[in-house]
Coordinates of C-alpha atoms in Angstrom, one line a residue:
X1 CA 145.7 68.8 110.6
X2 CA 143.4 70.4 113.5
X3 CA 139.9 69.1 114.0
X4 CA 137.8 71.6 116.2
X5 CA 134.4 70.5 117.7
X6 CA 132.6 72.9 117.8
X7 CA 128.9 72.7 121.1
X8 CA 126.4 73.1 118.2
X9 CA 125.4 74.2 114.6
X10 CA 125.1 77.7 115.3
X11 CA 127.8 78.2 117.8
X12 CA 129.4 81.5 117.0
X13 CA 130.9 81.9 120.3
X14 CA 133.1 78.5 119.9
X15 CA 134.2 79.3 116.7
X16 CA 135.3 82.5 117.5
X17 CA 137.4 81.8 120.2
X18 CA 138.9 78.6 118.3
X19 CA 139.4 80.8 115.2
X20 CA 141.5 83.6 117.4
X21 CA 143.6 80.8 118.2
X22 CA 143.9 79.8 114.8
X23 CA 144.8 82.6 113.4
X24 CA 147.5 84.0 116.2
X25 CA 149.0 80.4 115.5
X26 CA 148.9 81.0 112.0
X27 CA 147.0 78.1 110.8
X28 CA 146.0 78.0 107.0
X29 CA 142.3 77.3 107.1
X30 CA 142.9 74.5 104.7
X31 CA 144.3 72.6 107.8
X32 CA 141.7 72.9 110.1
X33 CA 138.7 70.8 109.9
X34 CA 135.4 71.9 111.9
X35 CA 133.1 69.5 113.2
X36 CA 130.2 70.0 115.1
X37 CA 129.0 67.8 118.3
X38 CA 126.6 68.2 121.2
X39 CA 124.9 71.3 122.4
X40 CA 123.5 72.6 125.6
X41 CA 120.5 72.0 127.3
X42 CA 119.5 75.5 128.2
X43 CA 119.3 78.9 126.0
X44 CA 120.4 82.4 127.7
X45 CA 118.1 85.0 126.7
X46 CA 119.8 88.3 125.3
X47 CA 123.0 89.5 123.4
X48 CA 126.6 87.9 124.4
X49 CA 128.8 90.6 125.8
X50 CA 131.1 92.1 123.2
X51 CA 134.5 90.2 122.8
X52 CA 137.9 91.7 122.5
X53 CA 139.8 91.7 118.8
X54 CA 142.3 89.3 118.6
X55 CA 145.4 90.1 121.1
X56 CA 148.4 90.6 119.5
X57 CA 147.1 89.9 116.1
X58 CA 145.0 92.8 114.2
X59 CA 141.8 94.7 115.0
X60 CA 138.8 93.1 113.4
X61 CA 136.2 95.1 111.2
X62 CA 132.9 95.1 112.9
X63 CA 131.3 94.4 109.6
X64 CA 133.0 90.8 109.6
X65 CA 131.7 90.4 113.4
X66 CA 128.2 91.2 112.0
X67 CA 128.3 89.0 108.8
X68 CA 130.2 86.4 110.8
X69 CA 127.2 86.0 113.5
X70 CA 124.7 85.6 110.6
X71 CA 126.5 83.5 108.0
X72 CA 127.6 80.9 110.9
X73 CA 123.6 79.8 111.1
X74 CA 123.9 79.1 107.7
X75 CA 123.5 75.3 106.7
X76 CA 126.4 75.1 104.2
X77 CA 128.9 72.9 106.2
X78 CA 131.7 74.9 105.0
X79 CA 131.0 78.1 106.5
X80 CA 133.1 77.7 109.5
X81 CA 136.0 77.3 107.4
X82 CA 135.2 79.8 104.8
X83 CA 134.9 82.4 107.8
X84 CA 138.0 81.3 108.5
X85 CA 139.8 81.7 105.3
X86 CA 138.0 85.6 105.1
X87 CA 139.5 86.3 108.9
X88 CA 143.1 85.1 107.7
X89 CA 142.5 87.5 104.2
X90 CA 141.4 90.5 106.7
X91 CA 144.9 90.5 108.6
X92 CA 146.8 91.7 105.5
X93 CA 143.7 92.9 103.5
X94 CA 142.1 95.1 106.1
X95 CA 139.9 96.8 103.7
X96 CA 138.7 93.3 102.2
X97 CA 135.3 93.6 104.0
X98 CA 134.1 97.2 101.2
X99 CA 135.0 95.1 98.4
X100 CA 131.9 93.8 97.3
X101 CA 133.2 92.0 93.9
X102 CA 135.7 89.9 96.3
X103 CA 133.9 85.9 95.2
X104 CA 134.5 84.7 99.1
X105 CA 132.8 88.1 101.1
X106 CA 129.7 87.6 97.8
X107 CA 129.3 83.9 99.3
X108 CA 129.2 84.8 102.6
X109 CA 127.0 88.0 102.6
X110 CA 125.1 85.9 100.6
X111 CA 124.8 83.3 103.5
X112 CA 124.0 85.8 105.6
X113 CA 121.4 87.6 103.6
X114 CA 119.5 84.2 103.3
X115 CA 120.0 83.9 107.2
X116 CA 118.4 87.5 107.7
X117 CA 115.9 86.5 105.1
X118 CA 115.0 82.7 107.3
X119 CA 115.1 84.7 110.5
X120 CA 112.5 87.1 108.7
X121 CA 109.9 84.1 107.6
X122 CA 110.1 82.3 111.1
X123 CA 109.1 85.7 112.6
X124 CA 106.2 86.3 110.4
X125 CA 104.7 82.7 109.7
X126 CA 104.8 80.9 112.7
X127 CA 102.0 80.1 114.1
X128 CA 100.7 79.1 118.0
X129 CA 98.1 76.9 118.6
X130 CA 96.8 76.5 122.2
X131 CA 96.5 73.3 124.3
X132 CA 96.3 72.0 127.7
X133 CA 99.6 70.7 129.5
X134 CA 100.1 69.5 133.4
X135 CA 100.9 73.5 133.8
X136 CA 97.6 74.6 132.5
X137 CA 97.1 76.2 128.6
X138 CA 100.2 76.5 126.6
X139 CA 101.2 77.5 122.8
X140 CA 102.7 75.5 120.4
X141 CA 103.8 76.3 117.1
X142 CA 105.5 73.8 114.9
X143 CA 108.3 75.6 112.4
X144 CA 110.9 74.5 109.5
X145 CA 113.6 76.5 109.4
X146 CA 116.0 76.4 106.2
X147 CA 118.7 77.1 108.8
X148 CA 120.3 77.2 112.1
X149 CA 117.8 80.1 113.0
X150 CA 115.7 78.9 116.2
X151 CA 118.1 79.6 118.8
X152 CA 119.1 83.0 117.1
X153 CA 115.2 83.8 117.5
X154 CA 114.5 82.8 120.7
X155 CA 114.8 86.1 122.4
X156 CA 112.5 87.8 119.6
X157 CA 109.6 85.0 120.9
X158 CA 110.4 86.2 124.4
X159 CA 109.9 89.6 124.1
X160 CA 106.8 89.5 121.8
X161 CA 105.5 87.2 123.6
X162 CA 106.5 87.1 127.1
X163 CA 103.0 86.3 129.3
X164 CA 102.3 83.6 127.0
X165 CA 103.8 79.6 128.1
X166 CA 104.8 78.6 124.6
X167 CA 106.4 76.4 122.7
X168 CA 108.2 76.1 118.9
X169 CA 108.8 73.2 117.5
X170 CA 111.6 72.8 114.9
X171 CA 113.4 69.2 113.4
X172 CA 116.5 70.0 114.6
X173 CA 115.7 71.3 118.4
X174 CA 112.7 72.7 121.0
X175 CA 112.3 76.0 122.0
X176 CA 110.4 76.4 125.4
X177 CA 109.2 79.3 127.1
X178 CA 107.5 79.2 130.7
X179 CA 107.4 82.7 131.5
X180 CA 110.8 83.2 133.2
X181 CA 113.2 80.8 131.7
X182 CA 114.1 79.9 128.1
X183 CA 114.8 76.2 127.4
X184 CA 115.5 73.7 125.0
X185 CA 114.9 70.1 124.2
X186 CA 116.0 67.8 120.7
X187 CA 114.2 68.2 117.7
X188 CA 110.5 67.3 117.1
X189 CA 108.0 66.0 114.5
X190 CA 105.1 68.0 112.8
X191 CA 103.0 64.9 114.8
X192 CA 104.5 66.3 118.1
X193 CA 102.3 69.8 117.5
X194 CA 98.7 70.3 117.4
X195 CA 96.7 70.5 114.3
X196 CA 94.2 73.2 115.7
X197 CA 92.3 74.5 118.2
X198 CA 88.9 77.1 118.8
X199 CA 90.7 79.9 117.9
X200 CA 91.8 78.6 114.4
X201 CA 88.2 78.7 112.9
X202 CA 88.1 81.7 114.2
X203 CA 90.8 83.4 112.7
X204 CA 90.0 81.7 108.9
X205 CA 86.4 83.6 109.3
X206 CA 88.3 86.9 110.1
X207 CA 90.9 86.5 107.3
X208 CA 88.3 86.1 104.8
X209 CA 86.7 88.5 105.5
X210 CA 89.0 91.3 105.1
X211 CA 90.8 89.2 102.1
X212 CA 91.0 91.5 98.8
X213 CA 93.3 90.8 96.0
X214 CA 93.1 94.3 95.0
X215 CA 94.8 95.5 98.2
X216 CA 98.4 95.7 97.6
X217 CA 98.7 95.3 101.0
X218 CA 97.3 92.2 101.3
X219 CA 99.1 91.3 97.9
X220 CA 102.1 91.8 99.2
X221 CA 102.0 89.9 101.7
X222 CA 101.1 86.6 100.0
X223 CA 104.1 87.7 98.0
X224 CA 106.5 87.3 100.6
X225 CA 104.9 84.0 101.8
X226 CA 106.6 81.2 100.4
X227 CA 104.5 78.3 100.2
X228 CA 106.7 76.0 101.7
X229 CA 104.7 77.5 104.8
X230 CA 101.7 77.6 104.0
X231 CA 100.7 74.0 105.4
X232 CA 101.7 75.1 108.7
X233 CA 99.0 78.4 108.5
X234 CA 95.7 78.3 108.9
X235 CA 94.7 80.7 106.5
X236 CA 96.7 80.2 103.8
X237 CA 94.0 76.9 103.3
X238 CA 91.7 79.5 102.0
X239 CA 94.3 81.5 99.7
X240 CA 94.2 79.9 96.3
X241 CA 89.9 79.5 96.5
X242 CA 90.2 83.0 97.2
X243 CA 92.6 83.9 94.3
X244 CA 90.9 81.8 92.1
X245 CA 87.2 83.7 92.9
X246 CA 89.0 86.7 92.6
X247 CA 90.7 86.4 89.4
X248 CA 87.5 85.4 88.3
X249 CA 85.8 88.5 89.1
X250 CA 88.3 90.5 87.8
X251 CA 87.7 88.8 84.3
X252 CA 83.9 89.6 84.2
X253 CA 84.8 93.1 85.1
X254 CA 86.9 93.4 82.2
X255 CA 84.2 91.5 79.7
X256 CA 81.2 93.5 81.3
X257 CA 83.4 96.9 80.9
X258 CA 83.7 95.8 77.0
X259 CA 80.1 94.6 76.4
X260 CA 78.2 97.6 78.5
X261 CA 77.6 100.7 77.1
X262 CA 79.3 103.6 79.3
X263 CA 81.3 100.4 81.1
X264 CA 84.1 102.0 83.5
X265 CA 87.0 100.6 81.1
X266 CA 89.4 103.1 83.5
X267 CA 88.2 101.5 86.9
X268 CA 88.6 97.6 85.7
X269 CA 91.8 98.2 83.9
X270 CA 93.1 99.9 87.3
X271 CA 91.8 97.1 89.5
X272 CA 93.6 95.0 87.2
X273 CA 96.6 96.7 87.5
X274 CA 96.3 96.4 91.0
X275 CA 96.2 92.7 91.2
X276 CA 99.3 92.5 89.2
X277 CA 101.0 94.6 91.9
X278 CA 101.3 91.4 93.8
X279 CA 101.3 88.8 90.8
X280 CA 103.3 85.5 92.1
X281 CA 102.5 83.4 88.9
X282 CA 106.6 82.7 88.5
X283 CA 109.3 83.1 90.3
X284 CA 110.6 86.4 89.0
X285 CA 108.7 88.5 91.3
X286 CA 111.2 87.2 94.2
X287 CA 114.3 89.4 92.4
X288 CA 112.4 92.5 90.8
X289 CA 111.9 95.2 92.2
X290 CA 108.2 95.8 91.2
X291 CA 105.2 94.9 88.6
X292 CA 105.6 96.9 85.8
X293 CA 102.6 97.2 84.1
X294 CA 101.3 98.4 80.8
X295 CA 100.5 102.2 80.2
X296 CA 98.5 104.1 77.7
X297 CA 95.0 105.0 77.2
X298 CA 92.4 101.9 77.3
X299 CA 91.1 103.1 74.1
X300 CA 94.1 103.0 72.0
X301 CA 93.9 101.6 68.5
X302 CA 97.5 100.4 68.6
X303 CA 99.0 98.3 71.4
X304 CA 102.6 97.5 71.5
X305 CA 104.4 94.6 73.4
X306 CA 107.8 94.2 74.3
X307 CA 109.8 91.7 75.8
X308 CA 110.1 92.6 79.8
X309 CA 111.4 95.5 82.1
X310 CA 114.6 96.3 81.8
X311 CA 117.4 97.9 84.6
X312 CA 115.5 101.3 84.8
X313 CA 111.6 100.3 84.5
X314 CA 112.2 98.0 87.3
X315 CA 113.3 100.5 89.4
X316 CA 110.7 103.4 88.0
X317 CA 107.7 101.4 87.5
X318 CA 107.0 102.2 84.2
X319 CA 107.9 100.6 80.8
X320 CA 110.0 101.7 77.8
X321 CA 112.2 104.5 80.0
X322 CA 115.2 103.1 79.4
X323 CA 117.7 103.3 76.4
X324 CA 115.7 101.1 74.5
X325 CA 112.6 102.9 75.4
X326 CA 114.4 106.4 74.3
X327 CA 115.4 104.9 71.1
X328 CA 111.7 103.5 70.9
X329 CA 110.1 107.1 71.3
X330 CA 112.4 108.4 68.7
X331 CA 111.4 105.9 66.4
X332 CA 107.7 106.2 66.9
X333 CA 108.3 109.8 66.4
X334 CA 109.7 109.1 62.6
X335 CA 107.3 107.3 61.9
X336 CA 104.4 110.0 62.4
X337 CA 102.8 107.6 65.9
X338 CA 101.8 109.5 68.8
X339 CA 103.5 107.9 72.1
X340 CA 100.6 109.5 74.0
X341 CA 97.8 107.7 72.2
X342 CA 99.4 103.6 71.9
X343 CA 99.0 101.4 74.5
X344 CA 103.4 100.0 75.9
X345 CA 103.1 96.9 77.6
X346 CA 105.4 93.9 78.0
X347 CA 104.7 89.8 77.8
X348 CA 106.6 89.2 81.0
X349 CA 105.9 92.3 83.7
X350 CA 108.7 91.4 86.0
X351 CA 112.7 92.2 85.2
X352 CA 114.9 88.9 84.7
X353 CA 118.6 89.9 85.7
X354 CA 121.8 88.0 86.1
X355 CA 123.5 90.1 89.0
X356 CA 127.6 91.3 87.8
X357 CA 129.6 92.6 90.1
X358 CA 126.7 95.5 91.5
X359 CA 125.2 95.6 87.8
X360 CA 122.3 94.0 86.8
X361 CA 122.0 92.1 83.0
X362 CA 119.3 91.3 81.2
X363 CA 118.1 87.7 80.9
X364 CA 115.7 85.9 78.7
X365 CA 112.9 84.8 80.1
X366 CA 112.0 81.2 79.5
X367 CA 108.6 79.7 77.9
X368 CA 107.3 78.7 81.6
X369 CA 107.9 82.8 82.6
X370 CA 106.3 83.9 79.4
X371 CA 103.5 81.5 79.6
X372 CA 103.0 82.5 83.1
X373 CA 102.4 86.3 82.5
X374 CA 100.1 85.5 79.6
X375 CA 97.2 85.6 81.8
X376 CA 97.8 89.7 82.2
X377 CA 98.7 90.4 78.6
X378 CA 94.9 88.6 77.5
X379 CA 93.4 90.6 80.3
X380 CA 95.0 93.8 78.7
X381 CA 94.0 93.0 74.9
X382 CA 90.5 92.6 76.4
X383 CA 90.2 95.7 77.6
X384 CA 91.8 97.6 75.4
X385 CA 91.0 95.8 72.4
X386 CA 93.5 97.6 69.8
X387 CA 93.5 97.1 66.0
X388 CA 96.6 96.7 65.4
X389 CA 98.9 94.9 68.2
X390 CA 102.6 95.2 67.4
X391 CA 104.8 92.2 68.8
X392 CA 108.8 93.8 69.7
X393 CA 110.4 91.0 69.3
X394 CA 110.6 87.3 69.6
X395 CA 109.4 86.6 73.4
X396 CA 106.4 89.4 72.5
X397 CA 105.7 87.3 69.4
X398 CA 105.7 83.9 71.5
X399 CA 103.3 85.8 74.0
X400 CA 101.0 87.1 71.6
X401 CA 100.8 83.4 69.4
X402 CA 101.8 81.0 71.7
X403 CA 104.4 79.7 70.0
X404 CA 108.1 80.6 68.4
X405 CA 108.1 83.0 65.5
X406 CA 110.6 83.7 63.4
X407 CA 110.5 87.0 63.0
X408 CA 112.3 87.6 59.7
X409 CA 110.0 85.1 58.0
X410 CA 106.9 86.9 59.7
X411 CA 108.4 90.6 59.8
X412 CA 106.4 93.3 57.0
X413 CA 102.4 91.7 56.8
X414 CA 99.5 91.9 59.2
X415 CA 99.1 88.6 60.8
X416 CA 96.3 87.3 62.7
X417 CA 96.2 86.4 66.6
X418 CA 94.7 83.6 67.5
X419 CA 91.7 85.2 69.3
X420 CA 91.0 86.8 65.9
X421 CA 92.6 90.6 66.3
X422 CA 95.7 92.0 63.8
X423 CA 99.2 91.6 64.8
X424 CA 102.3 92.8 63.1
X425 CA 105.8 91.2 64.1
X426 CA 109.0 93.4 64.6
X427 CA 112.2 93.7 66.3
X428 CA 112.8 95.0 69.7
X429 CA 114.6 98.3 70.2
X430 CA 116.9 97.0 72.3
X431 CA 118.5 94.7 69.3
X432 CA 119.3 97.6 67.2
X433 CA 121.5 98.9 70.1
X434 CA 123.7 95.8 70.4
X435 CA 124.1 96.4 67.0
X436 CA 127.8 96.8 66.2
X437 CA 128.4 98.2 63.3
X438 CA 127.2 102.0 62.4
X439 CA 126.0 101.2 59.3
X440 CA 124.1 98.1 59.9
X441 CA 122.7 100.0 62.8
X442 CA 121.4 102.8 60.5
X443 CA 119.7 100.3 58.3
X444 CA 118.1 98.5 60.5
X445 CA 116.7 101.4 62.7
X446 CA 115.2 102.3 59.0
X447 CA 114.1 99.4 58.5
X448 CA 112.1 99.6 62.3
X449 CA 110.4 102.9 61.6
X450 CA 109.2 101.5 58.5
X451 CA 107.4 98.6 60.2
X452 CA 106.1 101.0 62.8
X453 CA 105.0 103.2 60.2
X454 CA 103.0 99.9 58.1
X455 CA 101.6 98.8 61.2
X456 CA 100.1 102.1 62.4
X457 CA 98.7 102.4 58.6
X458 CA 97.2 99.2 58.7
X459 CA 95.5 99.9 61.6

C-alpha cells in the first residue's frame, strides 16, 4: 500500500506528478491511498507551464488533462483515486475519453461540470464591500464555495479587478490582493467580513429601480442564482417583496383584462407568459431547457391540459410537437376539433427527465412539482376562461382538482372544477403509444376521439 500526501485540496500539480509515477510503476489505483496535508502560503498568478506526457509510458489525451484540472477541485474525497483508476484505463483504452456511456468518465465529467458550474457562481455573486485597513480602503467579499474553487479563481479576480486592494474570504482559505502580489491566508468566518458599507444602499436603490419581472433578462438571472447566495447580496434582500408585488400585478392584469370591456386579454396573457420565462417555483427549471408555455387563442372555448413537456417541446418551446402531440392532432382531427381554435397547455411547464446514456426519459412529476406550477395553470383559466377544460391525464386531472383522480371512474361526464367551470377527464396521448398490443391500441385511440368529440359537444 502507497500513501501519497498530496500540498493541498486542489493540488493538480502533485497529483500529477505522483500519478506519472504511479502508473510507470504500475500501481493498481486500489493500492494507493491519497491524503491531503498542508498548503502554501503564497498563490502564483497565471497558467502552470504545460507538462510532458508520461515518459516511457503512453501519450495522454488532452481531454483527460482538461477534465482532470477541473474534477480535482472537486470535494468528493475519492477523486484523486478515481483520476487514477481512469489514467490506468487510458493506457490500454486510448479512446476511453469519446465514450460518454463509460460510468467512471460520467462521474467525473460530472465532477467537473459542477466544478465549472461553482467557478461560474463565485464569479457572478461575489460581492466586495469596502473598508478601511492600515493600507488605506480595501474590498472584501466574503464567499462559500461548494468546492476547492478559490485558488482556481484567483487570477480571474486579478485581472477584473486589478487597481482594486481586495480581499475574498472563503471557510477553507483567504485570498488577498494588494495590487502586485496574490496571497493567501487560512480560512475565515462570515464575522471576519463586513456587513455593508455607503455604497450598499446605494446599489439596492439602483436595483430596484430597473427591477422587472417581465424582463427575461432580469428573470433569467434570478434563475441562475441559487439562493444559497443570496444572504451574501445586497439585493437579493429586495427579491421576493419584489416578486411578490409583481406577481401581484400581474394577477389584476389578468382580472381587470376579464372584467373590462375591450381589456387587452393578448397584452396580459403575453406579460404572463413572460414571467413564466423565468419561473423558479420548483426545481425543474435547473434541468430544462426552457418554459414551455401554453398556446392558443385567449378566446378559446375549449382548453386542453396535459401532463408536461416532453424531449422535443423542451427543446422547441412549444407544447404537443412531439409524438404524442402528432398523435394528439390526428385525434382532434377525427373528432371534427379545430387545433387552431383550443387553447394546449400543460400542469407542469418545465420537462422532468431521467438522463440514459445521451437520451432523455420522461419522468413523473411529483405532487410538490404539480402543486408548484398551479399558480400559472389558474392564471391561464383566468384569462382564457374556456367552457369546457379537458384534463389529459392523471397529473392534468390532479392539477385541475387538486387532488388524485381516477380517471376510469371519472372518464365519459362533464365534471365540475372547483372554481365552478366544466371539466371533462381523459387519457393522455402519450399512454396510447406505450400501448403494446395493436389491437388494444386501436380501441383505445377510439375510445380517445370519442371523449374529445363529447367534450367539444358539451362545450
Amino acid at each position: 500500500m502507497r500513501v501519497i500526501t498530496l500540498g493541498a485540496e486542489d493540488d493538480f500539480d502533485g497529483w500529477r506528478d505522483a500519478v506519472r509515477g504511479l502508473v510507470l510503476d504500475h500501481v493498481p489505483p486500489e493500492l494507493v491511498v491519497w491524503q491531503v496535508g498542508d498548503g502554501p502560503g503564497e498563490l502564483f498568478v497565471g497558467t502552470a507551464p504545460a507538462q510532458p506526457p508520461i515518459a516511457g509510458a503512453f501519450s495522454v489525451p488532452r481531454p483527460f488533462i482538461d477534465l482532470a484540472r477541473n474534477a480535482i477541485l472537486h470535494s468528493d474525497r475519492e477523486r484523486f483515486a478515481l483520476l487514477h483508476a481512469l489514467l490506468a484505463r487510458l493506457r490500454d483504452q486510448p479512446k476511453l475519453m469519446d465514450d460518454q456511456a463509460d460510468p467512471l468518465v460520467r462521474k467525473l465529467e460530472g465532477f467537473a461540470k459542477a466544478v465549472r458550474r461553482d467557478i461560474h457562481k463565485m464569479r457572478a455573486f461575489v460581492r466586495f464591500r469596502e473598508m478601511q485597513d492600515d493600507g488605506g480602503t480595501r474590498y472584501v467579499a466574503w464567499f462559500e464555495p461548494e468546492f476547492h474553487i478559490a485558488r482556481a479563481n484567483a487570477a480571474f479576480f486579478v485581472n477584473r479587478f486589478a487597481t482594486m486592494r481586495w480581499s475574498i474570504l472563503t471557510p477553507d482559505i483567504t485570498i488577498h490582493w494588494d495590487g502586485k502580489r496574490l496571497t493567501e491566508g487560512p480560512g475565515a468566518t462570515k464575522a471576519d467580513a463586513p456587513h455593508g458599507d455607503p455604497v450598499e444602499a446605494v446599489w439596492k436603490t439602483y436595483y430596484a429601480s430597473i427591477f422587472n419581472p417581465a424582463r427575461v433578462k432580469v428573470r433569467a438571472m434570478l434563475k441562475e442564482m441559487p439562493r444559497k447566495y443570496w444572504k451574501n447580496m445586497p439585493e437579493t434582500a429586495l427579491v421576493p417583496g419584489l416578486i411578490a408585488s409583481a406577481q401581484a400585478r400581474e394577477s389584476e392584469m389578468v382580472a381587470t383584462a376579464k372584467a373590462k370591456p375591450g381589456g387587452n386579454i393578448e397584452a396580459a396573457w403575453a406579460a404572463l407568459r413572460e414571467e413564466a420565462m423565468g419561473c423558479t417555483r420548483c426545481h425543474l427549471y435547473k434541468h430544462a431547457t426552457q418554459t414551455v408555455f401554453g398556446e392558443g387563442p385567449v378566446d378559446a372555448e375549449i382548453m386542453f391540459v396535459g401532463e408536461q413537456p416532453g424531449d422535443q417541446e423542451d427543446l422547441s418551446g412549444h407544447p404537443f410537437v412531439g409524438p404524442a402531440g402528432q398523435m394528439f392532432d390526428r385525434a382532434l382531427a377525427e373528432a371534427g376539433v379545430d387545433r387552431a381554435r383550443v387553447y394546449v397547455t400543460n400542469a407542469v411547464k418545465h420537462f422532468k427527465y431521467e438522463l440514459r446514456g445521451k437520451r432523455r426519459i420522461h419522468a413523473k412529476p411529483d405532487a410538490g412539482e404539480i402543486t408548484a406550477c398551479r399558480w400559472w395553470i389558474d392564471q391561464e383559466l383566468a384569462l382564457v376562461k374556456p367552457k369546457m377544460t379537458v384534463a389529459l391525464g392523471a397529473t392534468a386531472a390532479r392539477s385541475l382538482f387538486g387532488k388524485t383522480m381516477t380517471i376510469s371512474h371519472e372518464r365519459g361526464r362533464v365534471l365540475e372544477l372547483p372554481d365552478g367551470g366544466a371539466a371533462w377527464i381523459t387519457v393522455h396521448p402519450s399512454y396510447l403509444l406505450r400501448l403494446p398490443d395493436e389491437a388494444a391500441r386501436r380501441e383505445e385511440y377510439a375510445k380517445f376521439v370519442a371523449d374529445l368529440r363529447a367534450a367539444a359537444a358539451a362545450a
